Amino acid sequence: MSSKLENQIWTIKQELNQLKDRFLASDKPADKKDRALFEQVKEETSPLFTLIQEWYDEAEQYVKMNPGSKVFPIQLENTKDNFELLVLHSYYIDVPKKRFMELYNSVHYVLDQLLDNFK
């Protein structure tokens, strides 16, 4: 198992929990087009988007090299997209809680499937 990939997964799971907490504790921004909010979101989320891309690259390589993996490349792509959506939704609070939690659970599910490969 790639210890780098495993570490990334655990880091992402922690970040996901923080995004969920932010989503549940925050109110919708008064003005989604506020430039200051945009700059704040951009600054705070930049490391997350970097983490997501690094995780995706590492996971994609792992899945290609391990044909018996429980995760398929399309799942990785969808998980990457869903995680990026979660990042943005946690700041802009622009989806219903049910939809946010569906995305959240979906990302955790695929991450757990990857972790199961390493057991």
PDB file of C-alpha atoms in Angstrom:
ATOM      1  CA  MET A   1       0.000   0.000   0.000  1.00  0.00           C
ATOM      2  CA  SER A   2       1.065   3.483  -0.677  1.00  0.00           C
ATOM      3  CA  SER A   3       1.543   5.120   2.701  1.00  0.00           C
ATOM      4  CA  LYS A   4       1.335   8.485   0.939  1.00  0.00           C
ATOM      5  CA  LEU A   5      -2.111   7.617  -0.421  1.00  0.00           C
ATOM      6  CA  GLU A   6      -3.273   6.303   2.946  1.00  0.00           C
ATOM      7  CA  ASN A   7      -2.109   9.488   4.667  1.00  0.00           C
ATOM      8  CA  GLN A   8      -3.885  11.596   2.049  1.00  0.00           C
ATOM      9  CA  ILE A   9      -7.099   9.645   2.603  1.00  0.00           C
ATOM     10  CA  TRP A  10      -6.997  10.188   6.361  1.00  0.00           C
ATOM     11  CA  THR A  11      -6.250  13.871   5.869  1.00  0.00           C
ATOM     12  CA  ILE A  12      -9.147  14.191   3.436  1.00  0.00           C
ATOM     13  CA  LYS A  13     -11.499  12.449   5.853  1.00  0.00           C
ATOM     14  CA  GLN A  14     -10.556  14.989   8.541  1.00  0.00           C
ATOM     15  CA  GLU A  15     -11.053  17.855   6.097  1.00  0.00           C
ATOM     16  CA  LEU A  16     -14.442  16.455   5.107  1.00  0.00           C
ATOM     17  CA  ASN A  17     -15.545  16.469   8.727  1.00  0.00           C
ATOM     18  CA  GLN A  18     -14.457  20.092   9.074  1.00  0.00           C
ATOM     19  CA  LEU A  19     -16.357  21.014   5.895  1.00  0.00           C
ATOM     20  CA  LYS A  20     -19.469  19.327   7.257  1.00  0.00           C
ATOM     21  CA  ASP A  21     -19.132  21.197  10.551  1.00  0.00           C
ATOM     22  CA  ARG A  22     -18.714  24.474   8.652  1.00  0.00           C
ATOM     23  CA  PHE A  23     -21.765  23.744   6.512  1.00  0.00           C
ATOM     24  CA  LEU A  24     -23.957  22.875   9.496  1.00  0.00           C
ATOM     25  CA  ALA A  25     -22.791  25.789  11.660  1.00  0.00           C
ATOM     26  CA  SER A  26     -22.778  28.568   9.068  1.00  0.00           C
ATOM     27  CA  ASP A  27     -25.451  30.766   7.624  1.00  0.00           C
ATOM     28  CA  LYS A  28     -25.752  31.600   3.963  1.00  0.00           C
ATOM     29  CA  PRO A  29     -23.575  34.545   3.034  1.00  0.00           C
ATOM     30  CA  ALA A  30     -25.538  37.761   2.593  1.00  0.00           C
ATOM     31  CA  ASP A  31     -24.059  38.343  -0.844  1.00  0.00           C
ATOM     32  CA  LYS A  32     -22.530  35.420  -2.736  1.00  0.00           C
ATOM     33  CA  LYS A  33     -20.971  37.882  -5.181  1.00  0.00           C
ATOM     34  CA  ASP A  34     -19.083  39.712  -2.439  1.00  0.00           C
ATOM     35  CA  ARG A  35     -15.471  40.094  -3.595  1.00  0.00           C
ATOM     36  CA  ALA A  36     -14.083  39.857  -0.055  1.00  0.00           C
ATOM     37  CA  LEU A  37     -15.918  36.552   0.492  1.00  0.00           C
ATOM     38  CA  PHE A  38     -14.613  35.251  -2.827  1.00  0.00           C
ATOM     39  CA  GLU A  39     -11.035  36.142  -1.872  1.00  0.00           C
ATOM     40  CA  GLN A  40     -11.445  34.549   1.563  1.00  0.00           C
ATOM     41  CA  VAL A  41     -12.848  31.349   0.062  1.00  0.00           C
ATOM     42  CA  LYS A  42     -10.139  31.264  -2.583  1.00  0.00           C
ATOM     43  CA  GLU A  43      -7.383  31.681  -0.002  1.00  0.00           C
ATOM     44  CA  GLU A  44      -8.798  29.177   2.492  1.00  0.00           C
ATOM     45  CA  THR A  45      -9.682  26.511  -0.063  1.00  0.00           C
ATOM     46  CA  SER A  46      -6.584  26.628  -2.232  1.00  0.00           C
ATOM     47  CA  PRO A  47      -4.731  24.048  -0.093  1.00  0.00           C
ATOM     48  CA  LEU A  48      -7.801  21.790  -0.201  1.00  0.00           C
ATOM     49  CA  PHE A  49      -7.986  21.878  -3.971  1.00  0.00           C
ATOM     50  CA  THR A  50      -4.279  21.046  -4.102  1.00  0.00           C
ATOM     51  CA  LEU A  51      -4.843  18.133  -1.697  1.00  0.00           C
ATOM     52  CA  ILE A  52      -7.754  16.878  -3.792  1.00  0.00           C
ATOM     53  CA  GLN A  53      -5.681  16.909  -6.974  1.00  0.00           C
ATOM     54  CA  GLU A  54      -2.716  15.210  -5.308  1.00  0.00           C
ATOM     55  CA  TRP A  55      -4.997  12.554  -3.825  1.00  0.00           C
ATOM     56  CA  TYR A  56      -6.674  11.997  -7.187  1.00  0.00           C
ATOM     57  CA  ASP A  57      -3.351  11.583  -9.000  1.00  0.00           C
ATOM     58  CA  GLU A  58      -2.057   9.158  -6.384  1.00  0.00           C
ATOM     59  CA  ALA A  59      -5.325   7.177  -6.201  1.00  0.00           C
ATOM     60  CA  GLU A  60      -5.624   6.978  -9.976  1.00  0.00           C
ATOM     61  CA  GLN A  61      -2.113   5.570 -10.216  1.00  0.00           C
ATOM     62  CA  TYR A  62      -2.838   3.106  -7.402  1.00  0.00           C
ATOM     63  CA  VAL A  63      -6.048   1.851  -9.049  1.00  0.00           C
ATOM     64  CA  LYS A  64      -4.310   1.409 -12.404  1.00  0.00           C
ATOM     65  CA  MET A  65      -1.502  -0.582 -10.795  1.00  0.00           C
ATOM     66  CA  ASN A  66      -3.896  -2.737  -8.735  1.00  0.00           C
ATOM     67  CA  PRO A  67      -6.543  -4.248 -11.008  1.00  0.00           C
ATOM     68  CA  GLY A  68      -8.152  -6.044  -8.051  1.00  0.00           C
ATOM     69  CA  SER A  69      -8.996  -2.721  -6.438  1.00  0.00           C
ATOM     70  CA  LYS A  70     -12.526  -2.234  -5.126  1.00  0.00           C
ATOM     71  CA  VAL A  71     -12.562   1.231  -6.691  1.00  0.00           C
ATOM     72  CA  PHE A  72     -12.855   2.059 -10.376  1.00  0.00           C
ATOM     73  CA  PRO A  73     -11.329   5.086 -12.126  1.00  0.00           C
ATOM     74  CA  ILE A  74     -14.759   6.651 -12.760  1.00  0.00           C
ATOM     75  CA  GLN A  75     -15.449   6.519  -9.013  1.00  0.00           C
ATOM     76  CA  LEU A  76     -12.241   8.425  -8.363  1.00  0.00           C
ATOM     77  CA  GLU A  77     -13.230  11.079 -10.876  1.00  0.00           C
ATOM     78  CA  ASN A  78     -16.707  11.430  -9.384  1.00  0.00           C
ATOM     79  CA  THR A  79     -15.281  11.529  -5.855  1.00  0.00           C
ATOM     80  CA  LYS A  80     -12.868  14.289  -6.834  1.00  0.00           C
ATOM     81  CA  ASP A  81     -15.746  16.291  -8.329  1.00  0.00           C
ATOM     82  CA  ASN A  82     -17.952  15.672  -5.285  1.00  0.00           C
ATOM     83  CA  PHE A  83     -15.223  16.715  -2.866  1.00  0.00           C
ATOM     84  CA  GLU A  84     -14.681  19.930  -4.801  1.00  0.00           C
ATOM     85  CA  LEU A  85     -18.417  20.607  -4.617  1.00  0.00           C
ATOM     86  CA  LEU A  86     -18.388  19.999  -0.868  1.00  0.00           C
ATOM     87  CA  VAL A  87     -15.615  22.532  -0.444  1.00  0.00           C
ATOM     88  CA  LEU A  88     -17.597  25.225  -2.226  1.00  0.00           C
ATOM     89  CA  HIS A  89     -20.964  24.319  -0.710  1.00  0.00           C
ATOM     90  CA  SER A  90     -19.476  24.484   2.788  1.00  0.00           C
ATOM     91  CA  TYR A  91     -18.714  28.177   2.239  1.00  0.00           C
ATOM     92  CA  TYR A  92     -21.656  29.282   0.142  1.00  0.00           C
ATOM     93  CA  ILE A  93     -24.278  27.106   1.862  1.00  0.00           C
ATOM     94  CA  ASP A  94     -26.142  26.860  -1.434  1.00  0.00           C
ATOM     95  CA  VAL A  95     -27.556  23.330  -1.379  1.00  0.00           C
ATOM     96  CA  PRO A  96     -30.038  21.611   0.927  1.00  0.00           C
ATOM     97  CA  LYS A  97     -28.570  19.721   3.878  1.00  0.00           C
ATOM     98  CA  LYS A  98     -29.764  16.424   2.390  1.00  0.00           C
ATOM     99  CA  ARG A  99     -27.787  17.001  -0.829  1.00  0.00           C
ATOM    100  CA  PHE A 100     -24.690  18.070   1.082  1.00  0.00           C
ATOM    101  CA  MET A 101     -24.844  14.921   3.206  1.00  0.00           C
ATOM    102  CA  GLU A 102     -25.323  12.722   0.122  1.00  0.00           C
ATOM    103  CA  LEU A 103     -22.118  14.146  -1.373  1.00  0.00           C
ATOM    104  CA  TYR A 104     -20.344  13.878   1.971  1.00  0.00           C
ATOM    105  CA  ASN A 105     -21.334  10.229   2.454  1.00  0.00           C
ATOM    106  CA  SER A 106     -20.457   9.384  -1.140  1.00  0.00           C
ATOM    107  CA  VAL A 107     -16.925  10.741  -0.766  1.00  0.00           C
ATOM    108  CA  HIS A 108     -16.438   8.905   2.535  1.00  0.00           C
ATOM    109  CA  TYR A 109     -17.711   5.675   0.963  1.00  0.00           C
ATOM    110  CA  VAL A 110     -15.142   5.721  -1.850  1.00  0.00           C
ATOM    111  CA  LEU A 111     -12.350   6.682   0.552  1.00  0.00           C
ATOM    112  CA  ASP A 112     -13.356   3.778   2.803  1.00  0.00           C
ATOM    113  CA  GLN A 113     -13.340   1.447  -0.204  1.00  0.00           C
ATOM    114  CA  LEU A 114      -9.798   2.543  -0.995  1.00  0.00           C
ATOM    115  CA  LEU A 115      -8.751   1.985   2.609  1.00  0.00           C
ATOM    116  CA  ASP A 116     -10.278  -1.509   2.464  1.00  0.00           C
ATOM    117  CA  ASN A 117      -7.874  -2.335  -0.368  1.00  0.00           C
ATOM    118  CA  PHE A 118      -5.003  -1.840   2.024  1.00  0.00           C
ATOM    119  CA  LYS A 119      -6.166  -4.296   4.674  1.00  0.00           C
TER     120      LYS A 119
END
